[in-house]
Amino acid sequence: SYRYFASAVDTLHCVIHWEAPEVEYNTARARQQIDSANAECELCVHLPAYGRFRPQDIRPLTEAALRQGADRICYFCHDLFDDPMLDAIGCTISGIRGAA
């Protein structure tokens, strides 16, 4: 359980390589565990950006994680990104930062 590690580390990495509903659910569970430890610990969610995932999947995945309390986002398998995937990630990050 993340609850046991939250007080001992600065950041917990939660790798969720599924669709947006699973990202949302598992991010919420991780956030709840960290918060229940009353710890100063960031939650970094690793999202899929390879294989069957397409550029149009990036924003919904990112928003699902952020909506449930992710402090940071990572996109997995950067060595496999093509230009459309890099563009989707860049547009998503710019759009989210611009809305903040």
Coordinates of C-alpha atoms in Angstrom, one line a residue:
S1 CA 0.0 0.0 0.0
Y2 CA 1.2 3.5 -0.9
R3 CA 0.2 4.6 2.6
Y4 CA 3.2 2.7 4.2
F5 CA 5.7 4.3 1.8
A6 CA 4.3 7.8 1.6
S7 CA 6.0 9.0 4.8
A8 CA 9.4 7.6 3.8
V9 CA 9.8 9.0 0.3
D10 CA 9.3 12.3 -1.6
T11 CA 7.5 10.9 -4.6
L12 CA 5.5 7.7 -5.3
H13 CA 5.3 6.6 -8.9
C14 CA 2.1 5.0 -10.0
V15 CA 2.3 3.2 -13.4
I16 CA -1.2 2.9 -15.0
H17 CA -1.1 1.6 -18.5
W18 CA -4.8 1.3 -19.1
E19 CA -7.6 3.5 -20.5
A20 CA -8.9 6.7 -18.8
P21 CA -11.5 5.1 -16.5
E22 CA -8.8 2.8 -15.0
V23 CA -6.3 5.7 -14.8
E24 CA -8.9 7.8 -12.9
Y25 CA -9.8 4.9 -10.5
N26 CA -6.2 3.9 -9.7
T27 CA -5.0 7.5 -9.4
A28 CA -7.8 8.2 -6.9
R29 CA -6.8 5.0 -4.9
A30 CA -3.2 6.0 -4.8
R31 CA -4.0 9.6 -3.8
Q32 CA -6.3 8.4 -1.0
Q33 CA -3.6 6.1 0.4
I34 CA -1.0 8.9 0.3
D35 CA -3.4 11.4 1.9
S36 CA -4.4 8.9 4.6
A37 CA -0.7 8.8 5.7
N38 CA -0.8 12.6 6.2
A39 CA 2.6 12.6 4.3
E40 CA 4.3 15.3 2.3
C41 CA 4.6 13.0 -0.7
E42 CA 4.0 13.7 -4.4
L43 CA 2.1 11.4 -6.6
C44 CA 3.6 10.9 -10.1
V45 CA 1.4 9.0 -12.5
H46 CA 3.0 7.3 -15.5
L47 CA 0.6 7.1 -18.5
P48 CA 0.9 5.0 -21.6
A49 CA 1.9 6.7 -24.8
Y50 CA 2.9 3.7 -26.9
G51 CA 1.5 0.6 -28.6
R52 CA -2.3 0.7 -29.0
F53 CA -2.5 4.2 -27.5
R54 CA -2.8 7.1 -30.0
P55 CA -2.3 10.8 -29.9
Q56 CA -6.0 11.4 -29.3
D57 CA -5.8 9.3 -26.1
I58 CA -3.2 11.6 -24.4
R59 CA -5.5 14.4 -23.2
P60 CA -8.2 12.1 -21.7
L61 CA -5.6 10.0 -19.9
T62 CA -3.8 13.1 -18.6
E63 CA -7.0 14.8 -17.4
A64 CA -8.1 11.6 -15.7
A65 CA -5.0 11.4 -13.6
L66 CA -4.9 15.1 -12.8
R67 CA -8.6 15.1 -11.9
Q68 CA -7.9 12.5 -9.2
G69 CA -4.9 14.2 -7.6
A70 CA -1.8 13.4 -9.6
D71 CA 0.9 16.0 -8.8
R72 CA 3.1 15.0 -11.8
I73 CA 2.6 13.1 -15.0
C74 CA 5.0 11.0 -17.0
Y75 CA 4.5 9.5 -20.4
F76 CA 5.9 6.0 -20.7
C77 CA 8.1 4.7 -23.6
H78 CA 9.4 8.1 -24.8
D79 CA 11.9 6.3 -27.0
L80 CA 9.0 5.0 -29.1
F81 CA 7.3 8.4 -29.6
D82 CA 6.7 9.6 -33.1
D83 CA 6.0 13.2 -34.1
P84 CA 2.2 13.0 -33.8
M85 CA 2.6 11.5 -30.2
L86 CA 5.1 14.2 -29.2
D87 CA 2.8 16.9 -30.6
A88 CA -0.2 15.5 -28.7
I89 CA 1.8 15.5 -25.5
G90 CA 3.0 19.0 -26.1
C91 CA -0.5 20.3 -26.9
T92 CA -1.9 18.6 -23.8
I93 CA 0.7 20.1 -21.5
S94 CA 0.3 23.5 -23.1
G95 CA -3.5 23.4 -22.9
I96 CA -3.5 22.3 -19.2
R97 CA -0.9 24.9 -18.2
G98 CA -2.8 27.6 -20.2
A99 CA -6.0 26.7 -18.4
A100 CA -4.4 26.9 -14.9

